[in-house]
Amino acid sequence: MKRLVVFYSLSGNTKEAAEKIAGGLGADILQIETVKPMPKGFLTQMLVGGGQVMMNHIPELKPIDKDINEYDEIILGSPIWNSKGVPAINAFLQDKAAAQKVTSLFFLSGGGEVEKGLDAITKLLPNLKNTVSLLDKKHKDSKDNESKIAEFVKKVSG
């Protein structure tokens, strides 16, 4: 089975998890990027990103260098912002063929209302089978991420 790990990462936390998951699965990897990058600085990113989430903004994405049709499954990775999935992931999921291929989801949170974010994203994923919630590496309980990733890879592998 040919798998692709697709993710968006602003601070590097989701990227780090995506690389571990792709490595564990022997999957290809694709980082989604927006045409207009987020501004620098944590506070500005919080304001802009939070505003985009609240306004349900769908940003333009940079061209994707992979043919989604070549893959049997997509494993999707997203941070949770303001208790919701990020605009870049929502933009990617506008492609219904891609959304149909997503069977597994991993997401990272600083510890907010993760369930709201999960609910919003899972409504767009009709074939979702596996999920795992990870914590930002600055969170005190992030030490559990390694074992959660290992278990997630095992579940996805079937």
PDB file of C-alpha atoms in Angstrom:
ATOM      1  CA  MET A   1       0.000   0.000   0.000  1.00  0.00           C
ATOM      2  CA  LYS A   2       1.369   3.396  -0.996  1.00  0.00           C
ATOM      3  CA  ARG A   3       0.942   6.040   1.702  1.00  0.00           C
ATOM      4  CA  LEU A   4       1.484   9.784   1.854  1.00  0.00           C
ATOM      5  CA  VAL A   5       1.825  11.815   5.047  1.00  0.00           C
ATOM      6  CA  VAL A   6       0.462  15.314   4.365  1.00  0.00           C
ATOM      7  CA  PHE A   7       0.901  18.012   6.993  1.00  0.00           C
ATOM      8  CA  TYR A   8       0.984  21.711   7.767  1.00  0.00           C
ATOM      9  CA  SER A   9       3.406  23.047  10.356  1.00  0.00           C
ATOM     10  CA  LEU A  10       4.115  26.581  11.472  1.00  0.00           C
ATOM     11  CA  SER A  11       6.425  26.075  14.444  1.00  0.00           C
ATOM     12  CA  GLY A  12       7.915  22.698  13.498  1.00  0.00           C
ATOM     13  CA  ASN A  13       6.021  20.514  15.988  1.00  0.00           C
ATOM     14  CA  THR A  14       3.722  18.942  13.411  1.00  0.00           C
ATOM     15  CA  LYS A  15       6.624  18.547  10.982  1.00  0.00           C
ATOM     16  CA  GLU A  16       8.618  16.631  13.573  1.00  0.00           C
ATOM     17  CA  ALA A  17       5.686  14.282  14.221  1.00  0.00           C
ATOM     18  CA  ALA A  18       5.025  13.895  10.469  1.00  0.00           C
ATOM     19  CA  GLU A  19       8.625  12.860   9.830  1.00  0.00           C
ATOM     20  CA  LYS A  20       8.479  10.237  12.585  1.00  0.00           C
ATOM     21  CA  ILE A  21       5.165   8.864  11.327  1.00  0.00           C
ATOM     22  CA  ALA A  22       6.305   8.795   7.683  1.00  0.00           C
ATOM     23  CA  GLY A  23       9.535   7.081   8.727  1.00  0.00           C
ATOM     24  CA  GLY A  24       7.648   4.470  10.738  1.00  0.00           C
ATOM     25  CA  LEU A  25       5.285   3.756   7.852  1.00  0.00           C
ATOM     26  CA  GLY A  26       7.808   3.991   5.019  1.00  0.00           C
ATOM     27  CA  ALA A  27       5.523   6.664   3.554  1.00  0.00           C
ATOM     28  CA  ASP A  28       6.237   9.638   1.338  1.00  0.00           C
ATOM     29  CA  ILE A  29       5.814  13.053   2.932  1.00  0.00           C
ATOM     30  CA  LEU A  30       4.327  16.351   1.769  1.00  0.00           C
ATOM     31  CA  GLN A  31       4.365  19.650   3.627  1.00  0.00           C
ATOM     32  CA  ILE A  32       1.527  21.989   2.705  1.00  0.00           C
ATOM     33  CA  GLU A  33       2.500  25.637   2.440  1.00  0.00           C
ATOM     34  CA  THR A  34       0.420  28.734   1.851  1.00  0.00           C
ATOM     35  CA  VAL A  35       1.268  31.217  -0.897  1.00  0.00           C
ATOM     36  CA  LYS A  36       1.155  34.042   1.630  1.00  0.00           C
ATOM     37  CA  PRO A  37       3.304  33.008   4.600  1.00  0.00           C
ATOM     38  CA  MET A  38       2.319  33.682   8.180  1.00  0.00           C
ATOM     39  CA  PRO A  39       3.985  36.734   9.718  1.00  0.00           C
ATOM     40  CA  LYS A  40       6.969  36.309  12.021  1.00  0.00           C
ATOM     41  CA  GLY A  41       6.596  36.516  15.773  1.00  0.00           C
ATOM     42  CA  PHE A  42       4.492  34.339  18.039  1.00  0.00           C
ATOM     43  CA  LEU A  43       1.982  36.990  19.120  1.00  0.00           C
ATOM     44  CA  THR A  44       1.391  38.171  15.550  1.00  0.00           C
ATOM     45  CA  GLN A  45       0.995  34.567  14.402  1.00  0.00           C
ATOM     46  CA  MET A  46      -1.542  33.951  17.163  1.00  0.00           C
ATOM     47  CA  LEU A  47      -3.562  37.005  16.163  1.00  0.00           C
ATOM     48  CA  VAL A  48      -3.439  36.376  12.409  1.00  0.00           C
ATOM     49  CA  GLY A  49      -3.881  32.599  12.625  1.00  0.00           C
ATOM     50  CA  GLY A  50      -6.660  32.843  15.203  1.00  0.00           C
ATOM     51  CA  GLY A  51      -8.418  35.443  13.065  1.00  0.00           C
ATOM     52  CA  GLN A  52      -8.151  33.255   9.975  1.00  0.00           C
ATOM     53  CA  VAL A  53      -9.648  30.338  11.880  1.00  0.00           C
ATOM     54  CA  MET A  54     -12.520  32.429  13.229  1.00  0.00           C
ATOM     55  CA  MET A  55     -13.290  33.810   9.754  1.00  0.00           C
ATOM     56  CA  ASN A  56     -13.053  30.328   8.140  1.00  0.00           C
ATOM     57  CA  HIS A  57     -10.406  31.717   5.796  1.00  0.00           C
ATOM     58  CA  ILE A  58      -9.303  29.345   3.005  1.00  0.00           C
ATOM     59  CA  PRO A  59      -5.801  30.405   1.915  1.00  0.00           C
ATOM     60  CA  GLU A  60      -4.234  29.763  -1.460  1.00  0.00           C
ATOM     61  CA  LEU A  61      -1.735  26.902  -1.298  1.00  0.00           C
ATOM     62  CA  LYS A  62       1.588  26.623  -3.061  1.00  0.00           C
ATOM     63  CA  PRO A  63       1.541  24.011  -5.839  1.00  0.00           C
ATOM     64  CA  ILE A  64       1.806  20.444  -4.576  1.00  0.00           C
ATOM     65  CA  ASP A  65       4.695  18.422  -5.987  1.00  0.00           C
ATOM     66  CA  LYS A  66       3.026  15.027  -5.536  1.00  0.00           C
ATOM     67  CA  ASP A  67       0.262  13.351  -7.529  1.00  0.00           C
ATOM     68  CA  ILE A  68      -2.351  12.473  -4.911  1.00  0.00           C
ATOM     69  CA  ASN A  69      -3.833   9.871  -7.291  1.00  0.00           C
ATOM     70  CA  GLU A  70      -0.676   7.747  -6.938  1.00  0.00           C
ATOM     71  CA  TYR A  71      -1.437   7.067  -3.262  1.00  0.00           C
ATOM     72  CA  ASP A  72      -3.785   4.573  -1.649  1.00  0.00           C
ATOM     73  CA  GLU A  73      -3.949   6.385   1.690  1.00  0.00           C
ATOM     74  CA  ILE A  74      -3.230   9.812   3.102  1.00  0.00           C
ATOM     75  CA  ILE A  75      -2.231  10.315   6.715  1.00  0.00           C
ATOM     76  CA  LEU A  76      -3.036  13.923   7.574  1.00  0.00           C
ATOM     77  CA  GLY A  77      -1.269  16.051  10.192  1.00  0.00           C
ATOM     78  CA  SER A  78      -2.504  19.359  11.543  1.00  0.00           C
ATOM     79  CA  PRO A  79      -1.983  21.682  14.453  1.00  0.00           C
ATOM     80  CA  ILE A  80      -5.104  22.820  16.305  1.00  0.00           C
ATOM     81  CA  TRP A  81      -5.505  26.599  16.441  1.00  0.00           C
ATOM     82  CA  ASN A  82      -8.200  28.278  18.465  1.00  0.00           C
ATOM     83  CA  SER A  83      -9.800  24.852  18.992  1.00  0.00           C
ATOM     84  CA  LYS A  84     -10.079  24.240  15.218  1.00  0.00           C
ATOM     85  CA  GLY A  85      -8.104  22.810  12.325  1.00  0.00           C
ATOM     86  CA  VAL A  86      -5.805  25.229  10.513  1.00  0.00           C
ATOM     87  CA  PRO A  87      -6.874  27.071   7.341  1.00  0.00           C
ATOM     88  CA  ALA A  88      -4.138  25.445   5.211  1.00  0.00           C
ATOM     89  CA  ILE A  89      -5.468  21.957   5.990  1.00  0.00           C
ATOM     90  CA  ASN A  90      -9.007  23.104   5.240  1.00  0.00           C
ATOM     91  CA  ALA A  91      -7.742  24.418   1.888  1.00  0.00           C
ATOM     92  CA  PHE A  92      -6.107  21.051   1.118  1.00  0.00           C
ATOM     93  CA  LEU A  93      -9.350  19.243   1.970  1.00  0.00           C
ATOM     94  CA  GLN A  94     -11.243  21.310  -0.605  1.00  0.00           C
ATOM     95  CA  ASP A  95      -9.918  18.646  -2.992  1.00  0.00           C
ATOM     96  CA  LYS A  96     -12.588  16.004  -2.383  1.00  0.00           C
ATOM     97  CA  ALA A  97     -10.460  13.260  -3.963  1.00  0.00           C
ATOM     98  CA  ALA A  98      -7.728  13.982  -1.414  1.00  0.00           C
ATOM     99  CA  ALA A  99     -10.224  14.108   1.470  1.00  0.00           C
ATOM    100  CA  GLN A 100     -11.547  10.679   0.394  1.00  0.00           C
ATOM    101  CA  LYS A 101      -8.045   9.190   0.714  1.00  0.00           C
ATOM    102  CA  VAL A 102      -7.445  10.396   4.284  1.00  0.00           C
ATOM    103  CA  THR A 103      -7.718   7.360   6.550  1.00  0.00           C
ATOM    104  CA  SER A 104      -5.695   8.602   9.509  1.00  0.00           C
ATOM    105  CA  LEU A 105      -5.263  11.914  11.295  1.00  0.00           C
ATOM    106  CA  PHE A 106      -2.716  13.175  13.790  1.00  0.00           C
ATOM    107  CA  PHE A 107      -2.960  16.588  15.328  1.00  0.00           C
ATOM    108  CA  LEU A 108      -1.011  18.682  17.786  1.00  0.00           C
ATOM    109  CA  SER A 109      -2.331  21.027  20.402  1.00  0.00           C
ATOM    110  CA  GLY A 110      -0.978  23.295  23.082  1.00  0.00           C
ATOM    111  CA  GLY A 111      -3.626  21.809  25.340  1.00  0.00           C
ATOM    112  CA  GLY A 112      -6.795  23.696  24.394  1.00  0.00           C
ATOM    113  CA  GLU A 113     -10.165  22.248  23.453  1.00  0.00           C
ATOM    114  CA  VAL A 114      -8.843  19.551  21.164  1.00  0.00           C
ATOM    115  CA  GLU A 115     -12.174  17.768  20.691  1.00  0.00           C
ATOM    116  CA  LYS A 116     -13.710  20.790  18.930  1.00  0.00           C
ATOM    117  CA  GLY A 117     -10.825  20.835  16.461  1.00  0.00           C
ATOM    118  CA  LEU A 118     -11.059  17.110  15.918  1.00  0.00           C
ATOM    119  CA  ASP A 119     -14.814  17.278  15.316  1.00  0.00           C
ATOM    120  CA  ALA A 120     -14.423  20.038  12.719  1.00  0.00           C
ATOM    121  CA  ILE A 121     -11.756  18.163  10.749  1.00  0.00           C
ATOM    122  CA  THR A 122     -13.305  14.686  10.957  1.00  0.00           C
ATOM    123  CA  LYS A 123     -16.540  15.924   9.370  1.00  0.00           C
ATOM    124  CA  LEU A 124     -14.510  16.458   6.192  1.00  0.00           C
ATOM    125  CA  LEU A 125     -12.989  12.951   6.231  1.00  0.00           C
ATOM    126  CA  PRO A 126     -15.498  10.221   5.298  1.00  0.00           C
ATOM    127  CA  ASN A 127     -12.960   7.357   5.424  1.00  0.00           C
ATOM    128  CA  LEU A 128     -11.197   8.245   8.671  1.00  0.00           C
ATOM    129  CA  LYS A 129     -10.225   5.206  10.758  1.00  0.00           C
ATOM    130  CA  ASN A 130      -7.391   6.316  13.055  1.00  0.00           C
ATOM    131  CA  THR A 131      -6.666   9.447  15.070  1.00  0.00           C
ATOM    132  CA  VAL A 132      -4.079  10.476  17.614  1.00  0.00           C
ATOM    133  CA  SER A 133      -3.814  13.643  19.664  1.00  0.00           C
ATOM    134  CA  LEU A 134      -0.301  14.869  20.413  1.00  0.00           C
ATOM    135  CA  LEU A 135       0.854  17.784  22.532  1.00  0.00           C
ATOM    136  CA  ASP A 136       3.109  20.681  21.650  1.00  0.00           C
ATOM    137  CA  LYS A 137       6.636  19.768  22.746  1.00  0.00           C
ATOM    138  CA  LYS A 138       6.582  22.680  25.220  1.00  0.00           C
ATOM    139  CA  HIS A 139       3.635  21.083  27.051  1.00  0.00           C
ATOM    140  CA  LYS A 140       4.502  19.265  30.279  1.00  0.00           C
ATOM    141  CA  ASP A 141       2.859  16.022  29.111  1.00  0.00           C
ATOM    142  CA  SER A 142       4.468  15.919  25.649  1.00  0.00           C
ATOM    143  CA  LYS A 143       6.762  13.118  26.817  1.00  0.00           C
ATOM    144  CA  ASP A 144       3.914  10.748  25.912  1.00  0.00           C
ATOM    145  CA  ASN A 145       4.103  11.745  22.227  1.00  0.00           C
ATOM    146  CA  GLU A 146       6.742   9.141  21.338  1.00  0.00           C
ATOM    147  CA  SER A 147       4.670   6.217  22.587  1.00  0.00           C
ATOM    148  CA  LYS A 148       1.498   7.670  21.038  1.00  0.00           C
ATOM    149  CA  ILE A 149       3.245   7.993  17.661  1.00  0.00           C
ATOM    150  CA  ALA A 150       4.517   4.408  17.868  1.00  0.00           C
ATOM    151  CA  GLU A 151       1.011   3.124  18.661  1.00  0.00           C
ATOM    152  CA  PHE A 152      -0.510   5.260  15.880  1.00  0.00           C
ATOM    153  CA  VAL A 153       1.979   3.888  13.321  1.00  0.00           C
ATOM    154  CA  LYS A 154       1.127   0.362  14.441  1.00  0.00           C
ATOM    155  CA  LYS A 155      -2.632   1.012  14.023  1.00  0.00           C
ATOM    156  CA  VAL A 156      -2.199   2.626  10.601  1.00  0.00           C
ATOM    157  CA  SER A 157      -0.006  -0.264   9.447  1.00  0.00           C
ATOM    158  CA  GLY A 158      -2.890  -2.590  10.253  1.00  0.00           C
TER     159      GLY A 158
END
